[in-house]
């Protein structure tokens, strides 16, 4: 078993650290945020992720998992250093690698000979080389330190499951011996291991996310067309999905993709394409369909409100970028809320887990702790995140509390016939 440093204790880093400890490795997980580290050391988990509290408790108890402040503290003596720090979108659309670069400079002087730096953050083509170069400049004995790309494909909400049962493990590395050492870390994980050159590994991550974003924009475009020709996109997606070449996943129309990955990763891939002189117009279209999708949801709400939103009370259900996560980064729900506020709507919102944080980000939002309270007096109710609990609410009570019973279901979560039977003016997406 190996001694591993994981730098960054966020969705990816904390999951990676807890899962690698669960697989039997000795893991020191570092973060720059001392308060986060202090809480983690007591077993308090700062994010909502199924199964993670139990794994962190297990690792702490077995003393295979510890939390420290600062990347260098964790990296000294480590055989492997996993970089799991943010790579946000920069002003020009490219991935901003400044945190990665800072961390690499910080750990370079303390790395032991034979240590391997593993890029798990999503980083564009050329980043493995970049990390090697910075290590050299910052005082690491480069000949004795390996660098590998090992992109992460976990989904928030099922991160632990996805890490322990991945569809594949991708390792991009020039040095075959280093690639074997990294793949050995996953010896208890049953998945195909694909060893490639670094550029291909880096491209696999971006191409995968861009493809999934494409599926979402594609079905959103089909949904919009279904509305124009009176077809039902749910039936269409079902009929498409039975074809194994297409599959059912990511064929759910909605307010557009969001979250901490797809928007920034599609932008970064477009930046890579333009730097390489390739016109990736297909992906441009995907991004543009996504941008317009949220405007279509706002337009539906405006129509349901009677044509204008100034002063109109609107109830919002769901604020996170998808269900079963507390992540609000690039949430389409918040983008819709911001547009409604711009048009003068009065918003009352409920989310099962992220209401408080959403209120901090959008102070004009009146966040309440109860879904019925969110629709009290509302002229329109809109479902923006597909939390399962919304299906099972008392819709007679919802209708009674509203000024008029009108629902814009941006996630196609509710049954249109049942809603209409209950007296609601119901609008979904593409049906
Ligand atoms: N969230 C996902 O679903 C997901 C999935 C696959 C890949 N990724 C990629 O993984 C990377 C991390 O994403 P995330 O969602 O885990 O981010 P995150 O914001 O949840 O976590 C990042 C952590 O790094 C810490 N950090 C920042 N600077 C640091 C420093 N100098 N030293 C030590 N720690 C530092 C932050 O305090 C934070 O806790 C990104 O490149 C992202 O694109 C994310």
Short mmCIF file of N, CA, C and O in Angstrom, two decimals, residues 155-234:
data_model
loop_
_atom_site.label_atom_id
_atom_site.label_comp_id
_atom_site.label_asym_id
_atom_site.label_seq_id
_atom_site.Cartn_x
_atom_site.Cartn_y
_atom_site.Cartn_z
N UNK A 155 -19.45 11.78 -10.73
CA UNK A 155 -20.58 12.70 -10.77
C UNK A 155 -20.90 13.11 -9.35
O UNK A 155 -20.95 12.25 -8.46
N UNK A 156 -21.13 14.40 -9.12
CA UNK A 156 -21.54 14.82 -7.79
C UNK A 156 -22.86 14.13 -7.45
O UNK A 156 -23.72 13.96 -8.30
N UNK A 157 -23.01 13.74 -6.19
CA UNK A 157 -24.21 13.02 -5.77
C UNK A 157 -23.97 11.52 -5.70
O UNK A 157 -24.53 10.85 -4.84
N UNK A 158 -23.13 11.02 -6.62
CA UNK A 158 -22.77 9.59 -6.57
C UNK A 158 -21.26 9.45 -6.65
O UNK A 158 -20.73 8.48 -7.22
N UNK A 159 -20.55 10.42 -6.08
CA UNK A 159 -19.10 10.51 -6.25
C UNK A 159 -18.37 9.28 -5.69
O UNK A 159 -17.47 8.75 -6.35
N UNK A 160 -18.77 8.84 -4.50
CA UNK A 160 -18.08 7.71 -3.88
C UNK A 160 -18.28 6.45 -4.72
O UNK A 160 -17.32 5.74 -5.05
N UNK A 161 -19.51 6.21 -5.09
CA UNK A 161 -19.80 5.04 -5.94
C UNK A 161 -19.01 5.13 -7.25
O UNK A 161 -18.38 4.15 -7.69
N UNK A 162 -19.01 6.30 -7.86
CA UNK A 162 -18.34 6.44 -9.15
C UNK A 162 -16.83 6.25 -9.03
O UNK A 162 -16.19 5.70 -9.93
N UNK A 163 -16.25 6.72 -7.91
CA UNK A 163 -14.81 6.54 -7.73
C UNK A 163 -14.45 5.07 -7.54
O UNK A 163 -13.47 4.59 -8.09
N UNK A 164 -15.27 4.36 -6.77
CA UNK A 164 -14.95 2.97 -6.46
C UNK A 164 -15.38 2.00 -7.56
O UNK A 164 -14.90 0.88 -7.64
N UNK A 165 -16.33 2.45 -8.39
CA UNK A 165 -16.82 1.59 -9.49
C UNK A 165 -16.82 2.40 -10.79
O UNK A 165 -17.87 2.58 -11.41
N UNK A 166 -15.65 2.84 -11.22
CA UNK A 166 -15.64 3.68 -12.43
C UNK A 166 -15.85 2.84 -13.69
O UNK A 166 -15.65 1.63 -13.68
N UNK A 167 -16.28 3.50 -14.76
CA UNK A 167 -16.39 2.82 -16.05
C UNK A 167 -15.01 2.52 -16.61
O UNK A 167 -14.81 1.56 -17.34
N UNK A 168 -14.07 3.41 -16.28
CA UNK A 168 -12.68 3.23 -16.74
C UNK A 168 -11.78 4.13 -15.90
O UNK A 168 -12.23 5.12 -15.32
N UNK A 169 -10.49 3.73 -15.85
CA UNK A 169 -9.47 4.58 -15.23
C UNK A 169 -8.52 4.96 -16.36
O UNK A 169 -8.03 4.08 -17.07
N UNK A 170 -8.31 6.26 -16.53
CA UNK A 170 -7.45 6.73 -17.61
C UNK A 170 -6.15 7.27 -17.01
O UNK A 170 -6.18 8.08 -16.07
N UNK A 171 -5.03 6.80 -17.52
CA UNK A 171 -3.73 7.27 -17.04
C UNK A 171 -2.91 7.71 -18.24
O UNK A 171 -2.64 6.92 -19.15
N UNK A 172 -2.54 8.98 -18.25
CA UNK A 172 -1.74 9.51 -19.35
C UNK A 172 -0.33 9.78 -18.86
O UNK A 172 -0.13 10.59 -17.95
N UNK A 173 0.65 9.06 -19.42
CA UNK A 173 2.01 9.19 -18.91
C UNK A 173 3.01 8.73 -19.97
O UNK A 173 2.77 7.73 -20.65
N UNK A 174 4.11 9.46 -20.11
CA UNK A 174 5.15 9.06 -21.07
C UNK A 174 5.93 7.85 -20.56
O UNK A 174 6.41 7.04 -21.33
N UNK A 175 6.08 7.77 -19.23
CA UNK A 175 6.96 6.77 -18.62
C UNK A 175 6.14 5.54 -18.21
O UNK A 175 5.31 5.61 -17.28
N UNK A 176 6.36 4.42 -18.88
CA UNK A 176 5.54 3.23 -18.64
C UNK A 176 5.63 2.75 -17.19
O UNK A 176 4.63 2.32 -16.61
N UNK A 177 6.81 2.87 -16.59
CA UNK A 177 6.97 2.39 -15.20
C UNK A 177 6.13 3.24 -14.25
O UNK A 177 5.50 2.72 -13.31
N UNK A 178 6.09 4.54 -14.50
CA UNK A 178 5.27 5.43 -13.66
C UNK A 178 3.79 5.11 -13.86
O UNK A 178 3.01 5.03 -12.90
N UNK A 179 3.40 4.87 -15.11
CA UNK A 179 1.99 4.54 -15.40
C UNK A 179 1.59 3.26 -14.65
O UNK A 179 0.48 3.18 -14.09
N UNK A 180 2.48 2.29 -14.61
CA UNK A 180 2.17 1.04 -13.89
C UNK A 180 2.01 1.32 -12.40
O UNK A 180 1.08 0.81 -11.75
N UNK A 181 2.89 2.18 -11.86
CA UNK A 181 2.77 2.49 -10.41
C UNK A 181 1.44 3.17 -10.12
O UNK A 181 0.78 2.88 -9.11
N UNK A 182 1.03 4.09 -10.99
CA UNK A 182 -0.27 4.76 -10.76
C UNK A 182 -1.41 3.75 -10.90
O UNK A 182 -2.34 3.72 -10.08
N UNK A 183 -1.32 2.88 -11.90
CA UNK A 183 -2.43 1.93 -12.09
C UNK A 183 -2.50 0.95 -10.92
O UNK A 183 -3.59 0.51 -10.54
N UNK A 184 -1.36 0.65 -10.29
CA UNK A 184 -1.37 -0.24 -9.12
C UNK A 184 -2.21 0.33 -7.96
O UNK A 184 -2.75 -0.43 -7.14
N UNK A 185 -2.31 1.65 -7.90
CA UNK A 185 -3.12 2.26 -6.83
C UNK A 185 -4.58 1.83 -6.94
O UNK A 185 -5.32 1.85 -5.98
N UNK A 186 -4.97 1.48 -8.16
CA UNK A 186 -6.37 1.10 -8.42
C UNK A 186 -6.54 -0.41 -8.51
O UNK A 186 -7.51 -0.90 -9.08
N UNK A 187 -5.58 -1.16 -7.92
CA UNK A 187 -5.64 -2.61 -8.14
C UNK A 187 -6.88 -3.24 -7.51
O UNK A 187 -7.32 -4.29 -7.95
N UNK A 188 -7.47 -2.58 -6.51
CA UNK A 188 -8.70 -3.13 -5.93
C UNK A 188 -9.97 -2.58 -6.59
O UNK A 188 -11.07 -2.83 -6.12
N UNK A 189 -9.79 -1.80 -7.63
CA UNK A 189 -10.95 -1.26 -8.35
C UNK A 189 -11.10 -2.07 -9.63
O UNK A 189 -10.13 -2.26 -10.37
N UNK A 190 -12.30 -2.56 -9.86
CA UNK A 190 -12.49 -3.40 -11.05
C UNK A 190 -12.98 -2.55 -12.21
O UNK A 190 -14.17 -2.23 -12.30
N UNK A 191 -12.06 -2.13 -13.05
CA UNK A 191 -12.42 -1.30 -14.20
C UNK A 191 -11.31 -1.42 -15.23
O UNK A 191 -10.15 -1.67 -14.88
N UNK A 192 -11.64 -1.22 -16.50
CA UNK A 192 -10.58 -1.21 -17.50
C UNK A 192 -9.63 -0.04 -17.22
O UNK A 192 -10.10 1.04 -16.85
N UNK A 193 -8.35 -0.29 -17.35
CA UNK A 193 -7.37 0.78 -17.18
C UNK A 193 -6.78 1.11 -18.54
O UNK A 193 -6.28 0.22 -19.24
N UNK A 194 -6.89 2.36 -18.92
CA UNK A 194 -6.45 2.79 -20.24
C UNK A 194 -5.22 3.66 -20.05
O UNK A 194 -5.32 4.74 -19.45
N UNK A 195 -4.08 3.19 -20.53
CA UNK A 195 -2.85 3.99 -20.42
C UNK A 195 -2.58 4.63 -21.78
O UNK A 195 -2.55 3.95 -22.80
N UNK A 196 -2.43 5.94 -21.77
CA UNK A 196 -2.24 6.68 -23.02
C UNK A 196 -1.09 7.67 -22.84
O UNK A 196 -0.54 7.81 -21.76
N UNK A 197 -0.81 8.39 -23.92
CA UNK A 197 0.09 9.53 -23.79
C UNK A 197 -0.66 10.64 -23.04
O UNK A 197 -1.91 10.64 -23.00
N UNK A 198 0.05 11.59 -22.42
CA UNK A 198 -0.62 12.59 -21.60
C UNK A 198 -1.66 13.42 -22.37
O UNK A 198 -2.77 13.65 -21.87
N UNK A 199 -1.33 13.83 -23.59
CA UNK A 199 -2.26 14.69 -24.33
C UNK A 199 -3.59 13.96 -24.58
O UNK A 199 -4.67 14.56 -24.46
N UNK A 200 -3.52 12.68 -24.88
CA UNK A 200 -4.77 11.93 -25.14
C UNK A 200 -5.59 11.80 -23.86
O UNK A 200 -6.82 11.92 -23.89
N UNK A 201 -4.92 11.54 -22.73
CA UNK A 201 -5.66 11.44 -21.46
C UNK A 201 -6.36 12.75 -21.16
O UNK A 201 -7.54 12.78 -20.75
N UNK A 202 -5.64 13.85 -21.35
CA UNK A 202 -6.24 15.16 -21.08
C UNK A 202 -7.42 15.41 -22.02
O UNK A 202 -8.47 15.91 -21.61
N UNK A 203 -7.27 15.00 -23.28
CA UNK A 203 -8.34 15.20 -24.26
C UNK A 203 -9.55 14.31 -23.94
O UNK A 203 -10.69 14.71 -24.15
N UNK A 204 -9.30 13.09 -23.42
CA UNK A 204 -10.41 12.18 -23.10
C UNK A 204 -11.39 12.86 -22.13
O UNK A 204 -12.61 12.80 -22.29
N UNK A 205 -10.83 13.53 -21.13
CA UNK A 205 -11.70 14.18 -20.14
C UNK A 205 -12.55 15.28 -20.78
O UNK A 205 -13.78 15.33 -20.59
N UNK A 206 -11.91 16.15 -21.55
CA UNK A 206 -12.67 17.25 -22.16
C UNK A 206 -13.65 16.74 -23.22
O UNK A 206 -14.78 17.23 -23.31
N UNK A 207 -13.21 15.77 -24.01
CA UNK A 207 -14.09 15.24 -25.06
C UNK A 207 -15.30 14.55 -24.42
O UNK A 207 -16.43 14.67 -24.93
N UNK A 208 -15.09 13.87 -23.29
CA UNK A 208 -16.21 13.19 -22.62
C UNK A 208 -17.23 14.21 -22.12
O UNK A 208 -18.44 14.07 -22.34
N UNK A 209 -16.75 15.25 -21.44
CA UNK A 209 -17.69 16.25 -20.92
C UNK A 209 -18.37 17.00 -22.06
O UNK A 209 -19.56 17.30 -21.99
N UNK A 210 -17.62 17.30 -23.12
CA UNK A 210 -18.22 18.02 -24.25
C UNK A 210 -19.28 17.15 -24.92
O UNK A 210 -20.33 17.63 -25.35
N UNK A 211 -19.04 15.83 -24.97
CA UNK A 211 -20.01 14.93 -25.59
C UNK A 211 -21.30 14.88 -24.77
O UNK A 211 -22.41 14.93 -25.30
N UNK A 212 -21.14 14.79 -23.44
CA UNK A 212 -22.33 14.76 -22.57
C UNK A 212 -23.10 16.08 -22.67
O UNK A 212 -24.34 16.08 -22.72
N UNK A 213 -22.37 17.18 -22.72
CA UNK A 213 -23.03 18.49 -22.89
C UNK A 213 -23.77 18.52 -24.23
O UNK A 213 -24.88 19.07 -24.33
N UNK A 214 -23.16 17.90 -25.23
CA UNK A 214 -23.80 17.86 -26.56
C UNK A 214 -25.11 17.08 -26.51
O UNK A 214 -26.12 17.48 -27.09
N UNK A 215 -25.11 15.95 -25.78
CA UNK A 215 -26.35 15.17 -25.65
C UNK A 215 -27.45 16.04 -25.02
O UNK A 215 -28.60 16.02 -25.45
N UNK A 216 -27.07 16.80 -23.99
CA UNK A 216 -28.07 17.62 -23.30
C UNK A 216 -28.60 18.71 -24.24
O UNK A 216 -29.81 18.92 -24.36
N UNK A 217 -27.68 19.40 -24.92
CA UNK A 217 -28.15 20.45 -25.83
C UNK A 217 -28.95 19.85 -26.97
O UNK A 217 -29.93 20.44 -27.45
N UNK A 218 -28.56 18.67 -27.42
CA UNK A 218 -29.29 18.03 -28.52
C UNK A 218 -30.74 17.76 -28.11
O UNK A 218 -31.68 18.11 -28.83
N UNK A 219 -30.90 17.15 -26.91
CA UNK A 219 -32.28 16.82 -26.52
C UNK A 219 -33.06 18.09 -26.19
O UNK A 219 -34.28 18.13 -26.40
N UNK A 220 -32.39 19.12 -25.72
CA UNK A 220 -33.09 20.39 -25.49
C UNK A 220 -33.57 20.97 -26.83
O UNK A 220 -34.69 21.47 -26.93
N UNK A 221 -32.72 20.88 -27.84
CA UNK A 221 -33.12 21.39 -29.16
C UNK A 221 -34.29 20.56 -29.70
O UNK A 221 -35.26 21.11 -30.24
N UNK A 222 -34.22 19.23 -29.53
CA UNK A 222 -35.33 18.36 -29.97
C UNK A 222 -36.60 18.72 -29.20
O UNK A 222 -37.70 18.77 -29.76
N UNK A 223 -36.45 18.98 -27.90
CA UNK A 223 -37.61 19.35 -27.07
C UNK A 223 -38.27 20.62 -27.61
O UNK A 223 -39.50 20.72 -27.70
N UNK A 224 -37.43 21.58 -27.97
CA UNK A 224 -37.97 22.84 -28.48
C UNK A 224 -38.73 22.61 -29.79
O UNK A 224 -39.79 23.20 -30.03
N UNK A 225 -38.19 21.72 -30.61
CA UNK A 225 -38.85 21.39 -31.86
C UNK A 225 -40.15 20.63 -31.59
O UNK A 225 -41.18 20.85 -32.25
N UNK A 226 -40.12 19.73 -30.60
CA UNK A 226 -41.33 18.99 -30.23
C UNK A 226 -42.46 19.96 -29.86
O UNK A 226 -43.63 19.74 -30.22
N UNK A 227 -42.10 21.03 -29.15
CA UNK A 227 -43.13 22.01 -28.79
C UNK A 227 -43.76 22.62 -30.05
O UNK A 227 -44.96 22.87 -30.10
N UNK A 228 -42.91 22.83 -31.07
CA UNK A 228 -43.41 23.47 -32.30
C UNK A 228 -44.28 22.53 -33.13
O UNK A 228 -45.15 22.99 -33.86
N UNK A 229 -44.05 21.21 -33.01
CA UNK A 229 -44.79 20.27 -33.88
C UNK A 229 -45.73 19.37 -33.08
O UNK A 229 -46.27 18.40 -33.60
N UNK A 230 -45.89 19.72 -31.78
CA UNK A 230 -46.84 19.00 -30.95
C UNK A 230 -46.48 17.53 -30.74
O UNK A 230 -47.33 16.65 -30.83
N UNK A 231 -45.19 17.26 -30.52
CA UNK A 231 -44.74 15.91 -30.14
C UNK A 231 -44.32 15.97 -28.67
O UNK A 231 -44.17 17.05 -28.10
N UNK A 232 -44.14 14.79 -28.06
CA UNK A 232 -43.77 14.73 -26.64
C UNK A 232 -42.33 14.23 -26.53
O UNK A 232 -42.04 13.07 -26.83
N UNK A 233 -41.43 15.11 -26.08
CA UNK A 233 -40.01 14.76 -26.05
C UNK A 233 -39.71 13.59 -25.13
O UNK A 233 -38.74 12.86 -25.34
N UNK A 234 -40.56 13.37 -24.14
CA UNK A 234 -40.31 12.22 -23.25
C UNK A 234 -40.47 10.92 -24.02
O UNK A 234 -39.69 9.99 -23.87
#
